[in-house]
Coordinates of C-alpha atoms in Angstrom, one line a residue:
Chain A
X169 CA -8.2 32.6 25.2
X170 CA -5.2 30.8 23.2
X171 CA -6.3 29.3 19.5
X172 CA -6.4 25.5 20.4
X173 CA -7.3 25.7 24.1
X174 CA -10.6 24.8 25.5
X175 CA -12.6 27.7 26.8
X176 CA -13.2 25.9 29.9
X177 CA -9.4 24.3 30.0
X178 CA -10.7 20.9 29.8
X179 CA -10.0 19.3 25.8
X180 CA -7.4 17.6 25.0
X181 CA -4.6 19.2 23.0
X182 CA -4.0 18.2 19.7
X183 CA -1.6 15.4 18.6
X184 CA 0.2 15.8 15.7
X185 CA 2.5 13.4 14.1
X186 CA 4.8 14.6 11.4
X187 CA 6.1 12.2 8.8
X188 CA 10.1 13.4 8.8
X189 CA 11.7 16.1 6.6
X190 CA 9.2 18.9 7.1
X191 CA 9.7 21.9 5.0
X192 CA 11.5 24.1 8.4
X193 CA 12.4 27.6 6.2
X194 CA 11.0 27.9 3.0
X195 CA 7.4 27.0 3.8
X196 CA 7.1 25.4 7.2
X197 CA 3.0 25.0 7.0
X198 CA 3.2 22.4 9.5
X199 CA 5.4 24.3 11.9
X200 CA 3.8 27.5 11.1
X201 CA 0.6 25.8 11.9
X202 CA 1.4 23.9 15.3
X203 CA 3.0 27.6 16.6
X204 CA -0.3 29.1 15.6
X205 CA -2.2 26.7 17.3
X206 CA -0.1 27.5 20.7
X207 CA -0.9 30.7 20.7
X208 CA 1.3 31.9 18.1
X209 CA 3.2 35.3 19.5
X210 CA 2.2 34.4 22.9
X211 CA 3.4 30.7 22.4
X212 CA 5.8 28.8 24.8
X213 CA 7.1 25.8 23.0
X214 CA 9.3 22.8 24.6
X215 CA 11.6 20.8 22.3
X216 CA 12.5 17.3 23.5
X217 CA 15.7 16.4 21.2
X218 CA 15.8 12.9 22.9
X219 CA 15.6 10.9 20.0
X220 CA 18.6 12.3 18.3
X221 CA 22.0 11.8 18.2
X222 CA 23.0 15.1 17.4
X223 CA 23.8 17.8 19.8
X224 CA 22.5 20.9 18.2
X225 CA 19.1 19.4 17.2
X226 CA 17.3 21.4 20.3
X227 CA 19.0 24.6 19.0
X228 CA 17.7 23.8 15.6
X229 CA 14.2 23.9 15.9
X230 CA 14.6 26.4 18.6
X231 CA 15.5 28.6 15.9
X232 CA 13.0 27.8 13.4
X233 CA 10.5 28.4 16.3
X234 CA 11.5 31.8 17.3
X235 CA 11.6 32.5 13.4
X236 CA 8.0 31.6 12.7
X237 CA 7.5 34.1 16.0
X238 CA 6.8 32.0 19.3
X239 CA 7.2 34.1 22.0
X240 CA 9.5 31.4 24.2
X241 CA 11.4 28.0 23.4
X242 CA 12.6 25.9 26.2
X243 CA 15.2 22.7 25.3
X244 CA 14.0 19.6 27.5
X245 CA 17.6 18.1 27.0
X246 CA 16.4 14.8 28.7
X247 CA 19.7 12.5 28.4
X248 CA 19.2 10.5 31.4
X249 CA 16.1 8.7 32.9
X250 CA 17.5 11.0 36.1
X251 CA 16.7 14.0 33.7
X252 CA 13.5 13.0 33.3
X253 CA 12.5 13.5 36.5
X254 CA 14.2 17.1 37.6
X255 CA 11.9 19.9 39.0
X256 CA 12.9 22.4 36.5
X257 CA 12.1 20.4 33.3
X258 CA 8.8 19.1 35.0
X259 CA 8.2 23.0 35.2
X260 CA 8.5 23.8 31.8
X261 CA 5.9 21.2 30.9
X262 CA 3.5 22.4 33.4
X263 CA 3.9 25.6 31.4
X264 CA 4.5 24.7 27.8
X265 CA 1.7 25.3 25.2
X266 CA 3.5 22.8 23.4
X267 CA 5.6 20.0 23.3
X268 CA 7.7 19.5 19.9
X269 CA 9.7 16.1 19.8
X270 CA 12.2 15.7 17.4
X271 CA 13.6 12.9 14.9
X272 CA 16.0 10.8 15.6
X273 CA 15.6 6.8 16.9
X274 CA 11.9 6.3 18.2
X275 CA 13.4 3.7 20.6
X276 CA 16.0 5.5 22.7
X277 CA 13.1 8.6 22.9
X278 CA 10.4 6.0 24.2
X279 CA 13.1 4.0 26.3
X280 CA 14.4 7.4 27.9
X281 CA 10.9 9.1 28.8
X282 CA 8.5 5.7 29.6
X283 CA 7.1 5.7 33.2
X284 CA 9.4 8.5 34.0
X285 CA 7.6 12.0 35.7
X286 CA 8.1 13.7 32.3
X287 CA 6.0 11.2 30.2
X288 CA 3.3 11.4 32.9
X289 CA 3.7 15.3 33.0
X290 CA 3.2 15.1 29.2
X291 CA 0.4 12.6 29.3
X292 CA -1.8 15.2 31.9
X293 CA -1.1 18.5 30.4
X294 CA -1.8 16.9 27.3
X295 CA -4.9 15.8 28.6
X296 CA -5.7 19.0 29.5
X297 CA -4.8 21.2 26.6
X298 CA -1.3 21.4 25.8
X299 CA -0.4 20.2 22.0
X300 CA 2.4 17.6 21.4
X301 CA 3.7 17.6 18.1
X302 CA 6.5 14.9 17.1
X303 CA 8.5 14.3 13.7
X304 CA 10.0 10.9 12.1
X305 CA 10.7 9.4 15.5
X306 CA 9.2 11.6 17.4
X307 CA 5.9 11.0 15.7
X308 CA 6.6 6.8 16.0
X309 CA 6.8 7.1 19.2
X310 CA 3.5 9.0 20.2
X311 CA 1.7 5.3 19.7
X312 CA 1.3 2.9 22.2
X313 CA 2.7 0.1 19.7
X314 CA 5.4 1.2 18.1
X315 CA 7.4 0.9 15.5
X316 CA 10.5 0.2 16.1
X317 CA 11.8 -1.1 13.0
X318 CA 11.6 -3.0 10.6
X319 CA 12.2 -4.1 6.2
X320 CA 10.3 -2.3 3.1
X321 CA 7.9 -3.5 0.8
X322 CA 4.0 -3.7 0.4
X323 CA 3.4 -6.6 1.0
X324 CA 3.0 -7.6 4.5
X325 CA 5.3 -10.6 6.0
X326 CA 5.5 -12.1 9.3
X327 CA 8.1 -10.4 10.8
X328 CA 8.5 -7.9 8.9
X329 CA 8.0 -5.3 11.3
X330 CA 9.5 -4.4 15.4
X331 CA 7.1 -3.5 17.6
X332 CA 8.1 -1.9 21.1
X333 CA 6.2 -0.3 23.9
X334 CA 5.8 3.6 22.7
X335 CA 4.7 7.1 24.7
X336 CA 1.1 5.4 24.2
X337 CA -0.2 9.2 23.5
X338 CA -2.9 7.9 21.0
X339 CA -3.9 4.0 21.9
X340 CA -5.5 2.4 18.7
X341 CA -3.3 3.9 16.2
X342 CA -0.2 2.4 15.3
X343 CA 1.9 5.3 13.6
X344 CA 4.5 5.1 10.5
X345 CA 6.7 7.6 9.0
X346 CA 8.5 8.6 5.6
X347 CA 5.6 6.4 4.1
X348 CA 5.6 6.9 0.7
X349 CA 9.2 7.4 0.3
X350 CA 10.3 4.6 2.0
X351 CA 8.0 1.8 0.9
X352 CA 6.5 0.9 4.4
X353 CA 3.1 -0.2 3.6
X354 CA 3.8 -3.6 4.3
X355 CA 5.5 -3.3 7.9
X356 CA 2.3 -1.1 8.8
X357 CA 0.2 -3.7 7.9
X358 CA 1.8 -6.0 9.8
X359 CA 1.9 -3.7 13.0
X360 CA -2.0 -2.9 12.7
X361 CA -3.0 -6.6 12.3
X362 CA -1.7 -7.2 16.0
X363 CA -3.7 -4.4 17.6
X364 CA -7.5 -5.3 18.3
X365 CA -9.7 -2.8 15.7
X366 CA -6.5 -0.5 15.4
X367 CA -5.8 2.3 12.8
X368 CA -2.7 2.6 11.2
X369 CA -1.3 6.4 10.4
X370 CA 0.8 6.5 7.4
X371 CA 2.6 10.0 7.0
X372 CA 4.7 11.0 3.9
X373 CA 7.4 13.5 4.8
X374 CA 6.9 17.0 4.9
X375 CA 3.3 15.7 5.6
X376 CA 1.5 16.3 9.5
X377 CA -2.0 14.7 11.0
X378 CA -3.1 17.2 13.2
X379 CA -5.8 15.2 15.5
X380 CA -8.1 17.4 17.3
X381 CA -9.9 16.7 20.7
X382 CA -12.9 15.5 18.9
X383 CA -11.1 12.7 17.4
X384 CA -10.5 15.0 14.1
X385 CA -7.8 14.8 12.1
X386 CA -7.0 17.6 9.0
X387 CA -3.9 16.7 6.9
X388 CA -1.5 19.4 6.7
X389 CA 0.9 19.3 4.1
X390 CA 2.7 18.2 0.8
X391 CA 2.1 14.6 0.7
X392 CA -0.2 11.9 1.3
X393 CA -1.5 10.8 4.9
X394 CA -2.7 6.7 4.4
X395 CA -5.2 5.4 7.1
X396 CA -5.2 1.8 7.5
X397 CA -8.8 1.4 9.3
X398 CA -8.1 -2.1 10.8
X399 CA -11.7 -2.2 12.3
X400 CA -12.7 -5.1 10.4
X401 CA -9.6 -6.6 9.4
X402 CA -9.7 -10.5 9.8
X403 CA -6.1 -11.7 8.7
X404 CA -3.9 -15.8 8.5
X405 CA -4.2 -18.1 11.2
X406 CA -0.8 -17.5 13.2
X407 CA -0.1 -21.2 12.8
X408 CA 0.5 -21.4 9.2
X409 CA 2.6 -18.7 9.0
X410 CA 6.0 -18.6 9.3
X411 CA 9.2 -16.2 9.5
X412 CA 9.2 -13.6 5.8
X413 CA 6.0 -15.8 4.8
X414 CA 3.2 -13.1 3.4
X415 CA 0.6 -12.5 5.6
X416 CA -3.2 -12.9 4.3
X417 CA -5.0 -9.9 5.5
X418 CA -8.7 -9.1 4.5
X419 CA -11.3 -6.2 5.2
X420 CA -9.2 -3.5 5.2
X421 CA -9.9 0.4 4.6
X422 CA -7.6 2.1 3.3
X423 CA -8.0 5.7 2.6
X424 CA -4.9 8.2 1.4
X425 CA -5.7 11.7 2.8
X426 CA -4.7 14.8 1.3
X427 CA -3.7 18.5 2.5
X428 CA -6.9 19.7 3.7
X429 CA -8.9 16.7 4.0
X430 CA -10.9 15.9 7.8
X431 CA -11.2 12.5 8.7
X432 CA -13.0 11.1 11.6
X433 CA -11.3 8.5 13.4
X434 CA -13.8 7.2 15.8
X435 CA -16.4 7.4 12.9
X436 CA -13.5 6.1 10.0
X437 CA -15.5 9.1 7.8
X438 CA -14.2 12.0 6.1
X439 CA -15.8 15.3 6.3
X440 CA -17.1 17.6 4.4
X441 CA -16.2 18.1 0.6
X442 CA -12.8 17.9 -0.6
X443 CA -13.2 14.7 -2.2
X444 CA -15.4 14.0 -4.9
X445 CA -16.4 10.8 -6.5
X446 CA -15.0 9.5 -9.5
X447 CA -13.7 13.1 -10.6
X448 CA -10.1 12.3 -11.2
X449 CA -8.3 11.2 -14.6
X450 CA -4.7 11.0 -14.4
X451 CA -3.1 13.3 -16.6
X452 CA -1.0 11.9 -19.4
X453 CA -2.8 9.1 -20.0
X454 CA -5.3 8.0 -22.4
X455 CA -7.5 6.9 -19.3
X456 CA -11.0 8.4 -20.0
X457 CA -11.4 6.0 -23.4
X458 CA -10.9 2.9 -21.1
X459 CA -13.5 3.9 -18.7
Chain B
X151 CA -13.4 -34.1 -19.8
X152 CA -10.1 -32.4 -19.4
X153 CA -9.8 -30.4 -16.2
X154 CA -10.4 -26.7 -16.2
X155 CA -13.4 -27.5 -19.0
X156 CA -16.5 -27.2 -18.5
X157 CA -18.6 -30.5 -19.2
X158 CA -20.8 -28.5 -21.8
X159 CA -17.9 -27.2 -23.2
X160 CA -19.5 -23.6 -22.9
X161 CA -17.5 -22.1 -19.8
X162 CA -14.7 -19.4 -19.9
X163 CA -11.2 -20.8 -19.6
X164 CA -9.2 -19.0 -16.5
X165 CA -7.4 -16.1 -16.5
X166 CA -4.0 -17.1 -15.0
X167 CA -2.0 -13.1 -14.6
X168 CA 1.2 -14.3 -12.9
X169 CA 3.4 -11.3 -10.5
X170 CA 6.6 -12.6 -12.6
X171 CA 10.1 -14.3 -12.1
X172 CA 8.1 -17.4 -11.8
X173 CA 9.8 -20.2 -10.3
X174 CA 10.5 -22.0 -13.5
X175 CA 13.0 -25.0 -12.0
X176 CA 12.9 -26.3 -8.6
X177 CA 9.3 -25.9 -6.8
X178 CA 7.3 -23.9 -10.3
X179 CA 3.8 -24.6 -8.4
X180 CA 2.5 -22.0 -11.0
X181 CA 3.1 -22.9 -14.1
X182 CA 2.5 -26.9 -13.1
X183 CA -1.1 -26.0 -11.9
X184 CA -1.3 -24.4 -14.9
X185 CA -0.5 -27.4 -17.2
X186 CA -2.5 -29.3 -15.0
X187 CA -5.7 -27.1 -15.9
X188 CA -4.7 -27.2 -19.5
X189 CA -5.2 -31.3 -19.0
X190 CA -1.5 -32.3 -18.4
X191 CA -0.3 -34.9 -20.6
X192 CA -2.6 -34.2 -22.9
X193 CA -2.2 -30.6 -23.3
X194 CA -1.7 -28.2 -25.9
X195 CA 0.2 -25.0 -24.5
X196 CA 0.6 -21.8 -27.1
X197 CA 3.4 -19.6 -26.3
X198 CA 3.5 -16.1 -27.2
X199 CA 6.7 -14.4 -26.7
X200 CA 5.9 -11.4 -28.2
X201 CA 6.4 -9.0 -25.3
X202 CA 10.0 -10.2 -24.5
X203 CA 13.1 -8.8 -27.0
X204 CA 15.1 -11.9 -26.1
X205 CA 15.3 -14.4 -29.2
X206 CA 15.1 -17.6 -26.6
X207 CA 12.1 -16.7 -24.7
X208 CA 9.7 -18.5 -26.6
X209 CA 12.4 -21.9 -26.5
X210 CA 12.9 -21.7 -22.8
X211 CA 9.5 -22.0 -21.9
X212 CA 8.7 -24.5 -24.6
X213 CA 11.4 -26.5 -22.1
X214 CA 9.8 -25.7 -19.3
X215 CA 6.4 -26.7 -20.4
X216 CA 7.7 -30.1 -22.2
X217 CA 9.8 -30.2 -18.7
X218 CA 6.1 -30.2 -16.8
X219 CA 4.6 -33.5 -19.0
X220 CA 2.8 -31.0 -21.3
X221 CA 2.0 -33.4 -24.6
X222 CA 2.5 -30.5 -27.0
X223 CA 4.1 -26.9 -27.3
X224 CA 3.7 -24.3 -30.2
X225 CA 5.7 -21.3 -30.0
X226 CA 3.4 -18.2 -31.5
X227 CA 6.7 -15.7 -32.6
X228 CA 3.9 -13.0 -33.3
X229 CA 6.9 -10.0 -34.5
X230 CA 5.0 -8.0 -36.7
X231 CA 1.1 -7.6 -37.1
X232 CA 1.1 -9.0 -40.2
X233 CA 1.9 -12.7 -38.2
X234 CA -1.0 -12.1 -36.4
X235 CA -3.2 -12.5 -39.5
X236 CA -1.0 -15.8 -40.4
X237 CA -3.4 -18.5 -40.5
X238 CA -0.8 -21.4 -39.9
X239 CA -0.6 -19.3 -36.2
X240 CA -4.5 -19.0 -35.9
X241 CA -4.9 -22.9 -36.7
X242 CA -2.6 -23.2 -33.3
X243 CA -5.0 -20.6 -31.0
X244 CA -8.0 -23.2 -32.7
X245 CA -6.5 -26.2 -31.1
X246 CA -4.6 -24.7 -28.1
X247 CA -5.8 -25.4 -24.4
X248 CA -3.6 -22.6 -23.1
X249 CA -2.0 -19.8 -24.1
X250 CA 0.9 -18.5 -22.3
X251 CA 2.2 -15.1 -22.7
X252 CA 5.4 -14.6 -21.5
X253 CA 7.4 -10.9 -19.6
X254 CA 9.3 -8.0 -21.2
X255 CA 7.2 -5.4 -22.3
X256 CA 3.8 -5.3 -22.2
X257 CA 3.2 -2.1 -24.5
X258 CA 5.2 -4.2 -27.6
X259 CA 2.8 -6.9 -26.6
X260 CA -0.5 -5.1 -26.3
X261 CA 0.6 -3.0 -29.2
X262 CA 1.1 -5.8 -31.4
X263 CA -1.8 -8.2 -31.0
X264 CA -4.2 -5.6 -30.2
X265 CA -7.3 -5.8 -32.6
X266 CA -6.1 -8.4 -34.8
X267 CA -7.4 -11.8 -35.5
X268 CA -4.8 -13.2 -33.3
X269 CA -6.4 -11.2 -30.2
X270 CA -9.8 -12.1 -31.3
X271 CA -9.0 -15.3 -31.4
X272 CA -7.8 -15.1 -28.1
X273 CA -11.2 -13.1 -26.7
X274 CA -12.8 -15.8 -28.6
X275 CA -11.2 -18.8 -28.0
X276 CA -10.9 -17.7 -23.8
X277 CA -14.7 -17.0 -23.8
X278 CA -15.1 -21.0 -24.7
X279 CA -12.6 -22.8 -22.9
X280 CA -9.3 -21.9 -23.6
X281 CA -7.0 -21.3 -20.4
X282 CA -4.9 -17.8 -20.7
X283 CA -2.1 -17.2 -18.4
X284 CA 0.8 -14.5 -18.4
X285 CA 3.5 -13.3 -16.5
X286 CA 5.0 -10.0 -15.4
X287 CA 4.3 -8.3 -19.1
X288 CA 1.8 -10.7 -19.9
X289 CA -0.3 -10.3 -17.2
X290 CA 0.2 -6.6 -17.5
X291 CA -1.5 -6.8 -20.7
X292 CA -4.8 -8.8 -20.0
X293 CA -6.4 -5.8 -18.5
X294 CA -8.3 -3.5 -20.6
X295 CA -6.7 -0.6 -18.8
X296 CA -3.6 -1.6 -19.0
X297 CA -0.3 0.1 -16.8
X298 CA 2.3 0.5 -19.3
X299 CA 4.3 2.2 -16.4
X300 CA 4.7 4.2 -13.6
X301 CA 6.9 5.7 -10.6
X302 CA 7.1 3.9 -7.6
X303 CA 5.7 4.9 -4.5
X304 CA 3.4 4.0 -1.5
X305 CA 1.2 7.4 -2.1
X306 CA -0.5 7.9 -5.2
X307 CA -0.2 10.6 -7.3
X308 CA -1.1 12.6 -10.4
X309 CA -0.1 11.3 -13.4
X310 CA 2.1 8.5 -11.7
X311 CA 1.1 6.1 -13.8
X312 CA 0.7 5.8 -17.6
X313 CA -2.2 3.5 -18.8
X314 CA -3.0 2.3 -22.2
X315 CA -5.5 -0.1 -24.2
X316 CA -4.3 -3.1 -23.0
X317 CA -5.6 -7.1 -24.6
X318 CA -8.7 -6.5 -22.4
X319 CA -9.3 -10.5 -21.8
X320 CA -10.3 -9.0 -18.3
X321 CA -12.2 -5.4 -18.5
X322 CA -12.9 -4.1 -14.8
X323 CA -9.4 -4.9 -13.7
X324 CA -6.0 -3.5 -13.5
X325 CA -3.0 -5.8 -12.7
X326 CA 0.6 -4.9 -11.8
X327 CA 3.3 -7.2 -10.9
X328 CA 6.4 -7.8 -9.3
X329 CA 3.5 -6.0 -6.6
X330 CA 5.6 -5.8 -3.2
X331 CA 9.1 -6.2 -4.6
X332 CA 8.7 -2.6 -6.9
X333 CA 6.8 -0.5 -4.6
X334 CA 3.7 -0.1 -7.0
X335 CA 1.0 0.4 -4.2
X336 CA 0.7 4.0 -5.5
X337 CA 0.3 3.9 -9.4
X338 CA -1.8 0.8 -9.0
X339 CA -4.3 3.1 -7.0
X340 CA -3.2 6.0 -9.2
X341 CA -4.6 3.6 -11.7
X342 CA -7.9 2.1 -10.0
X343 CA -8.9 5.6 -9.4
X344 CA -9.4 6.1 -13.0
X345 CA -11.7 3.1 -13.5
X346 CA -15.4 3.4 -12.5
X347 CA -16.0 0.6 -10.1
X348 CA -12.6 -0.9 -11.0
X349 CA -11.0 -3.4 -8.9
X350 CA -6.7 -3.4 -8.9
X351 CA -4.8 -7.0 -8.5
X352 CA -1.3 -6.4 -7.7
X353 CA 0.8 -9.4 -7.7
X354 CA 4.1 -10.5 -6.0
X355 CA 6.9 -12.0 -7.6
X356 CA 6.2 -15.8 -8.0
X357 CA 2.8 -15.6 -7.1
X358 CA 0.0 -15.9 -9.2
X359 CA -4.3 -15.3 -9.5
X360 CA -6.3 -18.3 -11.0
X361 CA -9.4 -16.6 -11.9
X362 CA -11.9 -18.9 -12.7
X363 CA -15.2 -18.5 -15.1
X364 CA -17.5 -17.8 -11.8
X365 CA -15.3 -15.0 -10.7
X366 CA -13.6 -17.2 -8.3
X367 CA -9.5 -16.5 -7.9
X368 CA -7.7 -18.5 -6.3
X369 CA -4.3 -17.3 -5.0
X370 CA -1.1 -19.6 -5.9
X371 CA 2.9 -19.0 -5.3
X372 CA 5.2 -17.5 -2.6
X373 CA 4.0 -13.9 -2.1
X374 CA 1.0 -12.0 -1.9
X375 CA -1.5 -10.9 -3.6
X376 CA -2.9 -7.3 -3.2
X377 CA -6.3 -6.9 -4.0
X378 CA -8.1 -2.7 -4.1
X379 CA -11.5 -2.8 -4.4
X380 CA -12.5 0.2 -5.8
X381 CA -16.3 0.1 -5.8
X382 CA -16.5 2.5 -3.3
X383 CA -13.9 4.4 -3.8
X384 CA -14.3 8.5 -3.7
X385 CA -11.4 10.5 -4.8
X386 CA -9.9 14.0 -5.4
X387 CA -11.6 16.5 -7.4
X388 CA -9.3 16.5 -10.8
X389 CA -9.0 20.4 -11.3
X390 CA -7.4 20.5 -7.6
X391 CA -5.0 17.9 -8.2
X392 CA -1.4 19.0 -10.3
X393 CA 1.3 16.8 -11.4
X394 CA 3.3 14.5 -8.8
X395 CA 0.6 16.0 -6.6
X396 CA -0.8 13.2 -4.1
X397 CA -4.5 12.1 -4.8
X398 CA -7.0 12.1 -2.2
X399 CA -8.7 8.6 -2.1
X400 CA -11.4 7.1 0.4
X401 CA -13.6 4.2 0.9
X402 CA -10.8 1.8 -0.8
X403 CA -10.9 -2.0 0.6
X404 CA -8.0 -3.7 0.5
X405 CA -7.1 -7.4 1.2
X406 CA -3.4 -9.1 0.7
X407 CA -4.4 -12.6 -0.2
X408 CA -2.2 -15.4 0.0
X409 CA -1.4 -18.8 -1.5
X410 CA -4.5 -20.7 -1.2
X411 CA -7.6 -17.8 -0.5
X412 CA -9.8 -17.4 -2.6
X413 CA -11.8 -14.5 -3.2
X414 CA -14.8 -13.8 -5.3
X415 CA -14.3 -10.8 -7.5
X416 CA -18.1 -10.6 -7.8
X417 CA -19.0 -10.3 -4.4
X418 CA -15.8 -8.9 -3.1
X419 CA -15.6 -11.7 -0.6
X420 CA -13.4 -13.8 1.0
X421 CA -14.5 -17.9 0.6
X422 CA -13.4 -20.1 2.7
X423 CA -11.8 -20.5 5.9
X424 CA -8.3 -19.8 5.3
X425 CA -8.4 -16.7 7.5
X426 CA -9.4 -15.8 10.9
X427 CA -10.2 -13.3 12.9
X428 CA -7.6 -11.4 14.6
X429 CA -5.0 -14.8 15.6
X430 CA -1.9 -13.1 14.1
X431 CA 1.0 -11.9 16.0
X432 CA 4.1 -10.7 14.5
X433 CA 6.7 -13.2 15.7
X434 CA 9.8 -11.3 17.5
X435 CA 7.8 -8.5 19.1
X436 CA 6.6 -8.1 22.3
X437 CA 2.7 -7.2 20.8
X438 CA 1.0 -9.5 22.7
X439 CA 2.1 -7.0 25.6
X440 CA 0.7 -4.3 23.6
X441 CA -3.0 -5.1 22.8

């Protein structure tokens, strides 16, 4: 039996979104991690390279694959909607213990795969076991709202955020990328007040959610993961506000997540004991004689 | 009865922290609700320019004020600590219905007045009546934990922020301003994590909190107002957590307020009808498709 796979054959594979700029030589925990969880020396990995622009993007991680010691990597070079629907690809998905999809812009990957026999091929093997992994765009577009652009800032604004039809891989999670680094609170706000009791899945770079079958997700990593747990959100009337205006949003929980924390989506806990309460004091402050 | 008092004269004044840059000139909502509740023509605004290096800080708002109908205006040039002793300045804080406490730096502010009889008289004087407002700096300062600065960031993380003893006319919060426009989401968490039961307010440019004696604040300018409600909050265990490390934090509400909620610090509630449940749709998407 393959780490990650079912016994019987049945789970789900693991989705994991990756926040951009994963560490790929020096310490590639993330990628280290998704090749383990494929089987590791007995892993067959597909790369979809679709979102970027570049030519030598498939070769890339092919590379950094065969270096952290998968046995095979297959390039799904999918530059027409016509190349999403040849045998031979469609083949390598039915075979793949994984799917990796790279960086690049969210929109042409979603507007290239959607509806075609590839994304159903990579809906049903995922279904049924095979992991799909995805960075900076390839992680956006795992959602089924996506997001497709948008401006900065923390504060949320009507229209502050472009949302597009994505691979809809994970339905009530709205996914965002560079997080931290790129000051993107505000747009994710934005994008989770639209969806009906969604979660929004803020990932710092070199930073991965790796959600399990059981609705799990572990944070694997060097930054911060932020759940936005919309489940209660009540937010402005749509009437009163208009284009850049901030948007009133209450009842949010907002959690940031750390390397080796669990956290239950369809229960919004985490799990077990990483975190403890009121334990941290920042250092290089006089903060303990204001408490 | 001027507005703002209460009729047995026995009520705190508000608590007016202000996100800073303040529209001063063409539409400054802020600062005329704020003469208003300091009884308009007839009142009596203190300014203390203490935090700003600028020789003309004090005079420009002195125009603003007068500008606004205000009856009178002293200026309160506290530059060294021996000023705040000066009894001709004290004499002003007896009579004043408002003090205003204007930008720059909020450690030269805090530093000065702190524990003199200018800042007690402040305490004091708030405590029966007396409205205090301040902006950017000057709200900085009201906390008790006060952020004398920070990195910026969406994530929080170890040692991200530096806090010191701020005026402490407000003891279970931390503010930060100029909120969405610097990217503070992190430190002011960074921050609120350090604070047993603490509650952050991070406030927009132009944008201010009217927080009344009962708790009540009401939210008036242009932006937003980001509230993190911390009384729940659960965090990393300190000796796991190194510098520029990010820190683990669950069980954080959040709400971004807007002109006109109000919210009831004590309770942690929303008041009012201003919101609704789930009626907001970011205008130029296709999410309506989507839910």
């Amino acid at each position: 039996m393959r780490s990650g796979r079912s016994p019987k054959g049945a789970a789900r594979g693991f989705i994991i979104p990756i926040g951009g700029a994963e560490n790929r030589v020096q310490n590639p925990v993330i990628l280290r991690r998704f090749v383990k969880l494929c089987g590791g020396s007995r892993a067959h990995i597909a790369v979809i390279p679709t979102a970027s622009s570049l030519d030598d993007t498939g070769d890339l991680y092919e590379s950094v694959f065969r270096d952290l010691g998968a046995d095979r990597v297959s390039i799904l070079p999918f530059k027409t909607r016509r190349d999403c629907e040849s045998d031979r690809y469609l083949k390598v998905l039915d075979r793949a213990d994984g799917v990796f999809m790279t960086g690049g812009d969210q929109v042409r990957l979603a507007e290239m795969l959607s509806d075609t026999p590839a994304a159903e091929k990579l809906h049903s093997r995922n279904a049924h076991g095979m992991h799909v992994a995805g960075t900076s765009a390839g992680a956006s577009a795992m959602s089924a709202a996506m997001i497709a652009g948008g401006k900065s800032g923390a504060t949320p604004r009507a229209g502050m955020v472009d949302l597009a039809p994505g691979l809809g891989l994970i339905s009530r999670f709205v996914i965002d990328q560079h997080f931290g680094q790129r000051d993107r609170l505000g747009r994710l706000l934005t994008a989770v007040a639209s969806i009906r009791f969604g979660v929004g899945i803020g990932l710092d770079e070199d930073t991965a959610a790796f959600i399990g079958p059981d609705e799990m997700l572990e944070v694997v990593g060097s930054g911060g993961v932020t759940i936005i747990d919309g489940s209660n959100l009540r937010n402005s009337a749509a009437d009163s506000v208009r284009h850049d205006d901030p948007v009133g949003l209450t009842g949010i929980r907002l959690h940031i997540l750390v390397d080796g924390n669990m956290y239950h989506l369809g229960t919004h806990c985490l799990v077990g004991g990483t975190l403890s309460a009121r334990s941290y004091v920042p250092s290089g402050s006089n903060a303990t004689a204001l408490i």
